[in-house]
């Protein structure tokens, strides 16, 4: 958080400083990944569906909008590296139920386990991790689990529409010239 204003101040005298050719979030992410102070955590997804995990850039006010998205594959162990300056724990956001999200603060070499639950996901840690409820769960995107789909529940909120349902695909009009290979007429 201190590096971004310092970089802006250093470039303030430069004639092109009013239009930097790079995004400050990109610079901050690069500095965080090359920081000598980093926290390595492991997310073990024991679910059969992928899980979205958001590595927050701010430990004091974590939001999914100001975070790095990680998609943890099903039944995989996934490492996440978090560079830090003030807070040595990685701050993660995970949507766990249609009306619930968790803030998970994990120390270096900490592990978190994600399992299927009847209403969504269950997050736990065998290590000293701080797992608390997030104040605005609808602001944290998530991927629906199969038990949720079976009960017609979703992480999508009103007004949101899944990308695959955004617009139905246009179909070409049927033509009499179309021949289906393997149809009964081909067996004669």
PDB file of N, CA, C and O in Angstrom, residues 15-83:
ATOM      1  N   UNK A  15       7.115  14.286 -17.288  1.00  0.00           N
ATOM      2  CA  UNK A  15       6.059  14.877 -18.112  1.00  0.00           C
ATOM      3  C   UNK A  15       4.905  13.924 -18.436  1.00  0.00           C
ATOM      4  O   UNK A  15       3.786  14.360 -18.611  1.00  0.00           O
ATOM      5  N   UNK A  16       5.158  12.644 -18.508  1.00  0.00           N
ATOM      6  CA  UNK A  16       4.101  11.695 -18.867  1.00  0.00           C
ATOM      7  C   UNK A  16       3.457  11.075 -17.635  1.00  0.00           C
ATOM      8  O   UNK A  16       2.749  10.091 -17.730  1.00  0.00           O
ATOM      9  N   UNK A  17       3.687  11.671 -16.444  1.00  0.00           N
ATOM     10  CA  UNK A  17       3.182  11.048 -15.214  1.00  0.00           C
ATOM     11  C   UNK A  17       1.664  11.075 -15.115  1.00  0.00           C
ATOM     12  O   UNK A  17       1.082  10.291 -14.394  1.00  0.00           O
ATOM     13  N   UNK A  18       0.997  11.968 -15.831  1.00  0.00           N
ATOM     14  CA  UNK A  18      -0.458  12.014 -15.751  1.00  0.00           C
ATOM     15  C   UNK A  18      -1.105  10.869 -16.505  1.00  0.00           C
ATOM     16  O   UNK A  18      -2.266  10.592 -16.316  1.00  0.00           O
ATOM     17  N   UNK A  19      -0.386  10.170 -17.348  1.00  0.00           N
ATOM     18  CA  UNK A  19      -0.929   9.008 -18.044  1.00  0.00           C
ATOM     19  C   UNK A  19       0.121   7.896 -18.068  1.00  0.00           C
ATOM     20  O   UNK A  19       0.903   7.764 -18.998  1.00  0.00           O
ATOM     21  N   UNK A  20       0.142   7.149 -16.980  1.00  0.00           N
ATOM     22  CA  UNK A  20       1.110   6.069 -16.858  1.00  0.00           C
ATOM     23  C   UNK A  20       0.772   4.944 -17.829  1.00  0.00           C
ATOM     24  O   UNK A  20      -0.399   4.625 -18.020  1.00  0.00           O
ATOM     25  N   UNK A  21       1.779   4.319 -18.441  1.00  0.00           N
ATOM     26  CA  UNK A  21       1.518   3.260 -19.423  1.00  0.00           C
ATOM     27  C   UNK A  21       1.185   1.910 -18.785  1.00  0.00           C
ATOM     28  O   UNK A  21       1.105   0.919 -19.461  1.00  0.00           O
ATOM     29  N   UNK A  22       1.001   1.892 -17.451  1.00  0.00           N
ATOM     30  CA  UNK A  22       0.702   0.639 -16.776  1.00  0.00           C
ATOM     31  C   UNK A  22      -0.325   0.893 -15.681  1.00  0.00           C
ATOM     32  O   UNK A  22      -0.520   2.010 -15.229  1.00  0.00           O
ATOM     33  N   UNK A  23      -0.954  -0.165 -15.267  1.00  0.00           N
ATOM     34  CA  UNK A  23      -1.966  -0.123 -14.220  1.00  0.00           C
ATOM     35  C   UNK A  23      -1.257  -0.306 -12.874  1.00  0.00           C
ATOM     36  O   UNK A  23      -0.401  -1.178 -12.723  1.00  0.00           O
ATOM     37  N   UNK A  24      -1.632   0.483 -11.878  1.00  0.00           N
ATOM     38  CA  UNK A  24      -0.989   0.387 -10.566  1.00  0.00           C
ATOM     39  C   UNK A  24      -1.254  -0.959  -9.901  1.00  0.00           C
ATOM     40  O   UNK A  24      -0.410  -1.452  -9.156  1.00  0.00           O
ATOM     41  N   UNK A  25      -2.413  -1.586 -10.168  1.00  0.00           N
ATOM     42  CA  UNK A  25      -2.668  -2.918  -9.619  1.00  0.00           C
ATOM     43  C   UNK A  25      -1.674  -3.930 -10.176  1.00  0.00           C
ATOM     44  O   UNK A  25      -1.222  -4.819  -9.458  1.00  0.00           O
ATOM     45  N   UNK A  26      -1.312  -3.772 -11.451  1.00  0.00           N
ATOM     46  CA  UNK A  26      -0.331  -4.662 -12.065  1.00  0.00           C
ATOM     47  C   UNK A  26       1.025  -4.505 -11.388  1.00  0.00           C
ATOM     48  O   UNK A  26       1.699  -5.492 -11.093  1.00  0.00           O
ATOM     49  N   UNK A  27       1.411  -3.271 -11.131  1.00  0.00           N
ATOM     50  CA  UNK A  27       2.692  -3.010 -10.452  1.00  0.00           C
ATOM     51  C   UNK A  27       2.656  -3.588  -9.046  1.00  0.00           C
ATOM     52  O   UNK A  27       3.602  -4.258  -8.614  1.00  0.00           O
ATOM     53  N   UNK A  28       1.563  -3.360  -8.322  1.00  0.00           N
ATOM     54  CA  UNK A  28       1.443  -3.869  -6.960  1.00  0.00           C
ATOM     55  C   UNK A  28       1.491  -5.397  -6.947  1.00  0.00           C
ATOM     56  O   UNK A  28       2.146  -6.003  -6.095  1.00  0.00           O
ATOM     57  N   UNK A  29       0.802  -6.052  -7.893  1.00  0.00           N
ATOM     58  CA  UNK A  29       0.826  -7.515  -7.964  1.00  0.00           C
ATOM     59  C   UNK A  29       2.225  -8.030  -8.262  1.00  0.00           C
ATOM     60  O   UNK A  29       2.665  -9.022  -7.691  1.00  0.00           O
ATOM     61  N   UNK A  30       2.940  -7.336  -9.173  1.00  0.00           N
ATOM     62  CA  UNK A  30       4.308  -7.746  -9.499  1.00  0.00           C
ATOM     63  C   UNK A  30       5.204  -7.612  -8.273  1.00  0.00           C
ATOM     64  O   UNK A  30       5.982  -8.518  -7.960  1.00  0.00           O
ATOM     65  N   UNK A  31       5.111  -6.486  -7.563  1.00  0.00           N
ATOM     66  CA  UNK A  31       5.933  -6.290  -6.369  1.00  0.00           C
ATOM     67  C   UNK A  31       5.585  -7.311  -5.293  1.00  0.00           C
ATOM     68  O   UNK A  31       6.465  -7.790  -4.584  1.00  0.00           O
ATOM     69  N   UNK A  32       4.310  -7.661  -5.181  1.00  0.00           N
ATOM     70  CA  UNK A  32       3.904  -8.649  -4.177  1.00  0.00           C
ATOM     71  C   UNK A  32       4.472 -10.023  -4.487  1.00  0.00           C
ATOM     72  O   UNK A  32       4.893 -10.753  -3.588  1.00  0.00           O
ATOM     73  N   UNK A  33       4.520 -10.390  -5.773  1.00  0.00           N
ATOM     74  CA  UNK A  33       5.034 -11.717  -6.118  1.00  0.00           C
ATOM     75  C   UNK A  33       6.551 -11.794  -6.007  1.00  0.00           C
ATOM     76  O   UNK A  33       7.097 -12.874  -5.847  1.00  0.00           O
ATOM     77  N   UNK A  34       7.220 -10.647  -6.092  1.00  0.00           N
ATOM     78  CA  UNK A  34       8.682 -10.648  -5.974  1.00  0.00           C
ATOM     79  C   UNK A  34       9.151 -10.215  -4.595  1.00  0.00           C
ATOM     80  O   UNK A  34      10.342 -10.101  -4.364  1.00  0.00           O
ATOM     81  N   UNK A  35       8.220  -9.976  -3.683  1.00  0.00           N
ATOM     82  CA  UNK A  35       8.543  -9.534  -2.336  1.00  0.00           C
ATOM     83  C   UNK A  35       9.335 -10.599  -1.590  1.00  0.00           C
ATOM     84  O   UNK A  35       9.027 -11.789  -1.683  1.00  0.00           O
ATOM     85  N   UNK A  36      10.355 -10.183  -0.827  1.00  0.00           N
ATOM     86  CA  UNK A  36      11.059 -11.170  -0.006  1.00  0.00           C
ATOM     87  C   UNK A  36      10.185 -11.653   1.150  1.00  0.00           C
ATOM     88  O   UNK A  36      10.457 -12.659   1.758  1.00  0.00           O
ATOM     89  N   UNK A  37       9.121 -10.915   1.434  1.00  0.00           N
ATOM     90  CA  UNK A  37       8.178 -11.302   2.469  1.00  0.00           C
ATOM     91  C   UNK A  37       6.954 -11.875   1.788  1.00  0.00           C
ATOM     92  O   UNK A  37       6.123 -11.150   1.258  1.00  0.00           O
ATOM     93  N   UNK A  38       6.854 -13.166   1.787  1.00  0.00           N
ATOM     94  CA  UNK A  38       5.698 -13.781   1.139  1.00  0.00           C
ATOM     95  C   UNK A  38       5.161 -14.918   1.996  1.00  0.00           C
ATOM     96  O   UNK A  38       5.887 -15.526   2.768  1.00  0.00           O
ATOM     97  N   UNK A  39       3.888 -15.153   1.819  1.00  0.00           N
ATOM     98  CA  UNK A  39       3.190 -16.215   2.528  1.00  0.00           C
ATOM     99  C   UNK A  39       2.749 -17.243   1.491  1.00  0.00           C
ATOM    100  O   UNK A  39       2.128 -16.886   0.501  1.00  0.00           O
ATOM    101  N   UNK A  40       3.113 -18.489   1.735  1.00  0.00           N
ATOM    102  CA  UNK A  40       2.709 -19.584   0.855  1.00  0.00           C
ATOM    103  C   UNK A  40       1.624 -20.381   1.576  1.00  0.00           C
ATOM    104  O   UNK A  40       1.843 -20.838   2.697  1.00  0.00           O
ATOM    105  N   UNK A  41       0.462 -20.496   0.933  1.00  0.00           N
ATOM    106  CA  UNK A  41      -0.616 -21.290   1.510  1.00  0.00           C
ATOM    107  C   UNK A  41      -1.058 -22.335   0.491  1.00  0.00           C
ATOM    108  O   UNK A  41      -0.801 -22.197  -0.705  1.00  0.00           O
ATOM    109  N   UNK A  42      -1.717 -23.362   0.990  1.00  0.00           N
ATOM    110  CA  UNK A  42      -2.186 -24.437   0.127  1.00  0.00           C
ATOM    111  C   UNK A  42      -3.690 -24.589   0.316  1.00  0.00           C
ATOM    112  O   UNK A  42      -4.179 -24.678   1.448  1.00  0.00           O
ATOM    113  N   UNK A  43      -4.405 -24.591  -0.810  1.00  0.00           N
ATOM    114  CA  UNK A  43      -5.840 -24.832  -0.795  1.00  0.00           C
ATOM    115  C   UNK A  43      -6.059 -26.236  -1.345  1.00  0.00           C
ATOM    116  O   UNK A  43      -5.680 -26.524  -2.476  1.00  0.00           O
ATOM    117  N   UNK A  44      -6.637 -27.094  -0.532  1.00  0.00           N
ATOM    118  CA  UNK A  44      -6.942 -28.451  -0.986  1.00  0.00           C
ATOM    119  C   UNK A  44      -8.436 -28.520  -1.268  1.00  0.00           C
ATOM    120  O   UNK A  44      -9.254 -28.477  -0.349  1.00  0.00           O
ATOM    121  N   UNK A  45      -8.771 -28.590  -2.550  1.00  0.00           N
ATOM    122  CA  UNK A  45     -10.166 -28.684  -2.965  1.00  0.00           C
ATOM    123  C   UNK A  45     -10.557 -30.150  -2.982  1.00  0.00           C
ATOM    124  O   UNK A  45     -10.189 -30.890  -3.888  1.00  0.00           O
ATOM    125  N   UNK A  46     -11.322 -30.569  -2.002  1.00  0.00           N
ATOM    126  CA  UNK A  46     -11.763 -31.957  -1.932  1.00  0.00           C
ATOM    127  C   UNK A  46     -13.145 -32.134  -2.561  1.00  0.00           C
ATOM    128  O   UNK A  46     -13.726 -33.214  -2.495  1.00  0.00           O
ATOM    129  N   UNK A  47     -13.648 -31.073  -3.184  1.00  0.00           N
ATOM    130  CA  UNK A  47     -14.941 -31.111  -3.856  1.00  0.00           C
ATOM    131  C   UNK A  47     -14.779 -31.628  -5.286  1.00  0.00           C
ATOM    132  O   UNK A  47     -13.670 -31.699  -5.814  1.00  0.00           O
ATOM    133  N   UNK A  48     -15.902 -31.958  -5.893  1.00  0.00           N
ATOM    134  CA  UNK A  48     -15.886 -32.473  -7.266  1.00  0.00           C
ATOM    135  C   UNK A  48     -16.097 -31.375  -8.302  1.00  0.00           C
ATOM    136  O   UNK A  48     -16.216 -31.666  -9.483  1.00  0.00           O
ATOM    137  N   UNK A  49     -16.156 -30.134  -7.854  1.00  0.00           N
ATOM    138  CA  UNK A  49     -16.295 -28.994  -8.760  1.00  0.00           C
ATOM    139  C   UNK A  49     -15.185 -27.999  -8.480  1.00  0.00           C
ATOM    140  O   UNK A  49     -14.639 -27.974  -7.370  1.00  0.00           O
ATOM    141  N   UNK A  50     -14.826 -27.165  -9.452  1.00  0.00           N
ATOM    142  CA  UNK A  50     -13.818 -26.131  -9.195  1.00  0.00           C
ATOM    143  C   UNK A  50     -14.331 -25.126  -8.160  1.00  0.00           C
ATOM    144  O   UNK A  50     -15.544 -24.959  -7.988  1.00  0.00           O
ATOM    145  N   UNK A  51     -13.410 -24.474  -7.490  1.00  0.00           N
ATOM    146  CA  UNK A  51     -13.755 -23.488  -6.462  1.00  0.00           C
ATOM    147  C   UNK A  51     -13.005 -22.199  -6.763  1.00  0.00           C
ATOM    148  O   UNK A  51     -11.807 -22.228  -7.044  1.00  0.00           O
ATOM    149  N   UNK A  52     -13.730 -21.069  -6.706  1.00  0.00           N
ATOM    150  CA  UNK A  52     -13.100 -19.762  -6.870  1.00  0.00           C
ATOM    151  C   UNK A  52     -12.606 -19.276  -5.514  1.00  0.00           C
ATOM    152  O   UNK A  52     -13.363 -19.264  -4.534  1.00  0.00           O
ATOM    153  N   UNK A  53     -11.327 -18.889  -5.476  1.00  0.00           N
ATOM    154  CA  UNK A  53     -10.717 -18.329  -4.270  1.00  0.00           C
ATOM    155  C   UNK A  53     -10.131 -16.981  -4.661  1.00  0.00           C
ATOM    156  O   UNK A  53      -9.422 -16.880  -5.665  1.00  0.00           O
ATOM    157  N   UNK A  54     -10.424 -15.953  -3.883  1.00  0.00           N
ATOM    158  CA  UNK A  54      -9.942 -14.608  -4.171  1.00  0.00           C
ATOM    159  C   UNK A  54      -8.886 -14.218  -3.149  1.00  0.00           C
ATOM    160  O   UNK A  54      -9.160 -14.197  -1.944  1.00  0.00           O
ATOM    161  N   UNK A  55      -7.676 -13.923  -3.624  1.00  0.00           N
ATOM    162  CA  UNK A  55      -6.585 -13.449  -2.774  1.00  0.00           C
ATOM    163  C   UNK A  55      -6.703 -11.928  -2.707  1.00  0.00           C
ATOM    164  O   UNK A  55      -6.436 -11.229  -3.692  1.00  0.00           O
ATOM    165  N   UNK A  56      -7.146 -11.410  -1.564  1.00  0.00           N
ATOM    166  CA  UNK A  56      -7.403  -9.977  -1.409  1.00  0.00           C
ATOM    167  C   UNK A  56      -6.102  -9.186  -1.401  1.00  0.00           C
ATOM    168  O   UNK A  56      -5.108  -9.609  -0.813  1.00  0.00           O
ATOM    169  N   UNK A  57      -6.122  -8.042  -2.047  1.00  0.00           N
ATOM    170  CA  UNK A  57      -4.967  -7.147  -2.045  1.00  0.00           C
ATOM    171  C   UNK A  57      -4.901  -6.337  -0.757  1.00  0.00           C
ATOM    172  O   UNK A  57      -3.843  -5.871  -0.376  1.00  0.00           O
ATOM    173  N   UNK A  58      -6.050  -6.151  -0.100  1.00  0.00           N
ATOM    174  CA  UNK A  58      -6.116  -5.403   1.148  1.00  0.00           C
ATOM    175  C   UNK A  58      -6.534  -6.342   2.269  1.00  0.00           C
ATOM    176  O   UNK A  58      -7.584  -6.967   2.192  1.00  0.00           O
ATOM    177  N   UNK A  59      -5.724  -6.400   3.319  1.00  0.00           N
ATOM    178  CA  UNK A  59      -6.095  -7.254   4.447  1.00  0.00           C
ATOM    179  C   UNK A  59      -7.087  -6.567   5.378  1.00  0.00           C
ATOM    180  O   UNK A  59      -7.799  -7.222   6.113  1.00  0.00           O
ATOM    181  N   UNK A  60      -7.168  -5.236   5.320  1.00  0.00           N
ATOM    182  CA  UNK A  60      -8.085  -4.516   6.191  1.00  0.00           C
ATOM    183  C   UNK A  60      -9.490  -4.416   5.598  1.00  0.00           C
ATOM    184  O   UNK A  60     -10.471  -4.470   6.330  1.00  0.00           O
ATOM    185  N   UNK A  61      -9.589  -4.244   4.283  1.00  0.00           N
ATOM    186  CA  UNK A  61     -10.882  -4.152   3.607  1.00  0.00           C
ATOM    187  C   UNK A  61     -10.883  -5.081   2.393  1.00  0.00           C
ATOM    188  O   UNK A  61     -10.825  -4.618   1.257  1.00  0.00           O
ATOM    189  N   UNK A  62     -10.945  -6.385   2.610  1.00  0.00           N
ATOM    190  CA  UNK A  62     -10.898  -7.316   1.480  1.00  0.00           C
ATOM    191  C   UNK A  62     -12.177  -7.256   0.649  1.00  0.00           C
ATOM    192  O   UNK A  62     -13.279  -7.207   1.196  1.00  0.00           O
ATOM    193  N   UNK A  63     -12.026  -7.228  -0.668  1.00  0.00           N
ATOM    194  CA  UNK A  63     -13.162  -7.307  -1.590  1.00  0.00           C
ATOM    195  C   UNK A  63     -12.758  -8.182  -2.763  1.00  0.00           C
ATOM    196  O   UNK A  63     -11.575  -8.267  -3.105  1.00  0.00           O
ATOM    197  N   UNK A  64     -13.734  -8.800  -3.384  1.00  0.00           N
ATOM    198  CA  UNK A  64     -13.453  -9.629  -4.557  1.00  0.00           C
ATOM    199  C   UNK A  64     -13.061  -8.765  -5.747  1.00  0.00           C
ATOM    200  O   UNK A  64     -12.320  -9.205  -6.619  1.00  0.00           O
ATOM    201  N   UNK A  65     -13.565  -7.517  -5.776  1.00  0.00           N
ATOM    202  CA  UNK A  65     -13.207  -6.605  -6.865  1.00  0.00           C
ATOM    203  C   UNK A  65     -11.741  -6.209  -6.818  1.00  0.00           C
ATOM    204  O   UNK A  65     -11.141  -5.915  -7.845  1.00  0.00           O
ATOM    205  N   UNK A  66     -11.168  -6.175  -5.613  1.00  0.00           N
ATOM    206  CA  UNK A  66      -9.766  -5.810  -5.445  1.00  0.00           C
ATOM    207  C   UNK A  66      -8.983  -7.034  -4.965  1.00  0.00           C
ATOM    208  O   UNK A  66      -8.407  -7.036  -3.884  1.00  0.00           O
ATOM    209  N   UNK A  67      -9.045  -8.079  -5.779  1.00  0.00           N
ATOM    210  CA  UNK A  67      -8.406  -9.343  -5.414  1.00  0.00           C
ATOM    211  C   UNK A  67      -7.934 -10.060  -6.675  1.00  0.00           C
ATOM    212  O   UNK A  67      -8.370  -9.746  -7.781  1.00  0.00           O
ATOM    213  N   UNK A  68      -7.065 -11.023  -6.475  1.00  0.00           N
ATOM    214  CA  UNK A  68      -6.591 -11.874  -7.569  1.00  0.00           C
ATOM    215  C   UNK A  68      -7.394 -13.166  -7.507  1.00  0.00           C
ATOM    216  O   UNK A  68      -7.431 -13.841  -6.476  1.00  0.00           O
ATOM    217  N   UNK A  69      -8.069 -13.489  -8.623  1.00  0.00           N
ATOM    218  CA  UNK A  69      -8.921 -14.678  -8.671  1.00  0.00           C
ATOM    219  C   UNK A  69      -8.082 -15.916  -8.958  1.00  0.00           C
ATOM    220  O   UNK A  69      -7.245 -15.925  -9.853  1.00  0.00           O
ATOM    221  N   UNK A  70      -8.339 -16.961  -8.180  1.00  0.00           N
ATOM    222  CA  UNK A  70      -7.724 -18.270  -8.403  1.00  0.00           C
ATOM    223  C   UNK A  70      -8.848 -19.284  -8.549  1.00  0.00           C
ATOM    224  O   UNK A  70      -9.766 -19.316  -7.726  1.00  0.00           O
ATOM    225  N   UNK A  71      -8.786 -20.109  -9.580  1.00  0.00           N
ATOM    226  CA  UNK A  71      -9.765 -21.171  -9.775  1.00  0.00           C
ATOM    227  C   UNK A  71      -9.082 -22.494  -9.422  1.00  0.00           C
ATOM    228  O   UNK A  71      -8.212 -22.971 -10.153  1.00  0.00           O
ATOM    229  N   UNK A  72      -9.462 -23.047  -8.281  1.00  0.00           N
ATOM    230  CA  UNK A  72      -8.844 -24.273  -7.784  1.00  0.00           C
ATOM    231  C   UNK A  72      -9.563 -25.457  -8.427  1.00  0.00           C
ATOM    232  O   UNK A  72     -10.764 -25.642  -8.248  1.00  0.00           O
ATOM    233  N   UNK A  73      -8.844 -26.277  -9.207  1.00  0.00           N
ATOM    234  CA  UNK A  73      -9.476 -27.414  -9.881  1.00  0.00           C
ATOM    235  C   UNK A  73     -10.028 -28.433  -8.879  1.00  0.00           C
ATOM    236  O   UNK A  73      -9.556 -28.514  -7.745  1.00  0.00           O
ATOM    237  N   UNK A  74     -11.030 -29.213  -9.300  1.00  0.00           N
ATOM    238  CA  UNK A  74     -11.599 -30.213  -8.394  1.00  0.00           C
ATOM    239  C   UNK A  74     -10.578 -31.277  -8.007  1.00  0.00           C
ATOM    240  O   UNK A  74      -9.752 -31.683  -8.817  1.00  0.00           O
ATOM    241  N   UNK A  75     -10.663 -31.666  -6.758  1.00  0.00           N
ATOM    242  CA  UNK A  75      -9.804 -32.731  -6.212  1.00  0.00           C
ATOM    243  C   UNK A  75      -8.318 -32.463  -6.439  1.00  0.00           C
ATOM    244  O   UNK A  75      -7.552 -33.376  -6.764  1.00  0.00           O
ATOM    245  N   UNK A  76      -7.923 -31.213  -6.294  1.00  0.00           N
ATOM    246  CA  UNK A  76      -6.526 -30.812  -6.493  1.00  0.00           C
ATOM    247  C   UNK A  76      -6.030 -30.043  -5.276  1.00  0.00           C
ATOM    248  O   UNK A  76      -6.798 -29.422  -4.554  1.00  0.00           O
ATOM    249  N   UNK A  77      -4.717 -30.063  -5.095  1.00  0.00           N
ATOM    250  CA  UNK A  77      -4.053 -29.228  -4.108  1.00  0.00           C
ATOM    251  C   UNK A  77      -3.432 -28.070  -4.874  1.00  0.00           C
ATOM    252  O   UNK A  77      -2.700 -28.286  -5.842  1.00  0.00           O
ATOM    253  N   UNK A  78      -3.729 -26.852  -4.443  1.00  0.00           N
ATOM    254  CA  UNK A  78      -3.397 -25.661  -5.214  1.00  0.00           C
ATOM    255  C   UNK A  78      -2.628 -24.670  -4.334  1.00  0.00           C
ATOM    256  O   UNK A  78      -3.137 -24.226  -3.303  1.00  0.00           O
ATOM    257  N   UNK A  79      -1.402 -24.312  -4.721  1.00  0.00           N
ATOM    258  CA  UNK A  79      -0.630 -23.347  -3.920  1.00  0.00           C
ATOM    259  C   UNK A  79      -0.981 -21.903  -4.288  1.00  0.00           C
ATOM    260  O   UNK A  79      -1.253 -21.593  -5.440  1.00  0.00           O
ATOM    261  N   UNK A  80      -0.990 -21.036  -3.299  1.00  0.00           N
ATOM    262  CA  UNK A  80      -1.194 -19.600  -3.510  1.00  0.00           C
ATOM    263  C   UNK A  80      -0.089 -18.860  -2.779  1.00  0.00           C
ATOM    264  O   UNK A  80       0.185 -19.141  -1.603  1.00  0.00           O
ATOM    265  N   UNK A  81       0.547 -17.936  -3.479  1.00  0.00           N
ATOM    266  CA  UNK A  81       1.613 -17.123  -2.904  1.00  0.00           C
ATOM    267  C   UNK A  81       1.094 -15.709  -2.713  1.00  0.00           C
ATOM    268  O   UNK A  81       0.553 -15.114  -3.629  1.00  0.00           O
ATOM    269  N   UNK A  82       1.291 -15.178  -1.518  1.00  0.00           N
ATOM    270  CA  UNK A  82       0.822 -13.836  -1.197  1.00  0.00           C
ATOM    271  C   UNK A  82       1.984 -13.014  -0.662  1.00  0.00           C
ATOM    272  O   UNK A  82       2.533 -13.309   0.396  1.00  0.00           O
ATOM    273  N   UNK A  83       2.384 -11.973  -1.419  1.00  0.00           N
ATOM    274  CA  UNK A  83       3.406 -11.056  -0.923  1.00  0.00           C
ATOM    275  C   UNK A  83       2.782 -10.119   0.093  1.00  0.00           C
ATOM    276  O   UNK A  83       1.599  -9.797   0.019  1.00  0.00           O
TER     277      UNK A  83
END
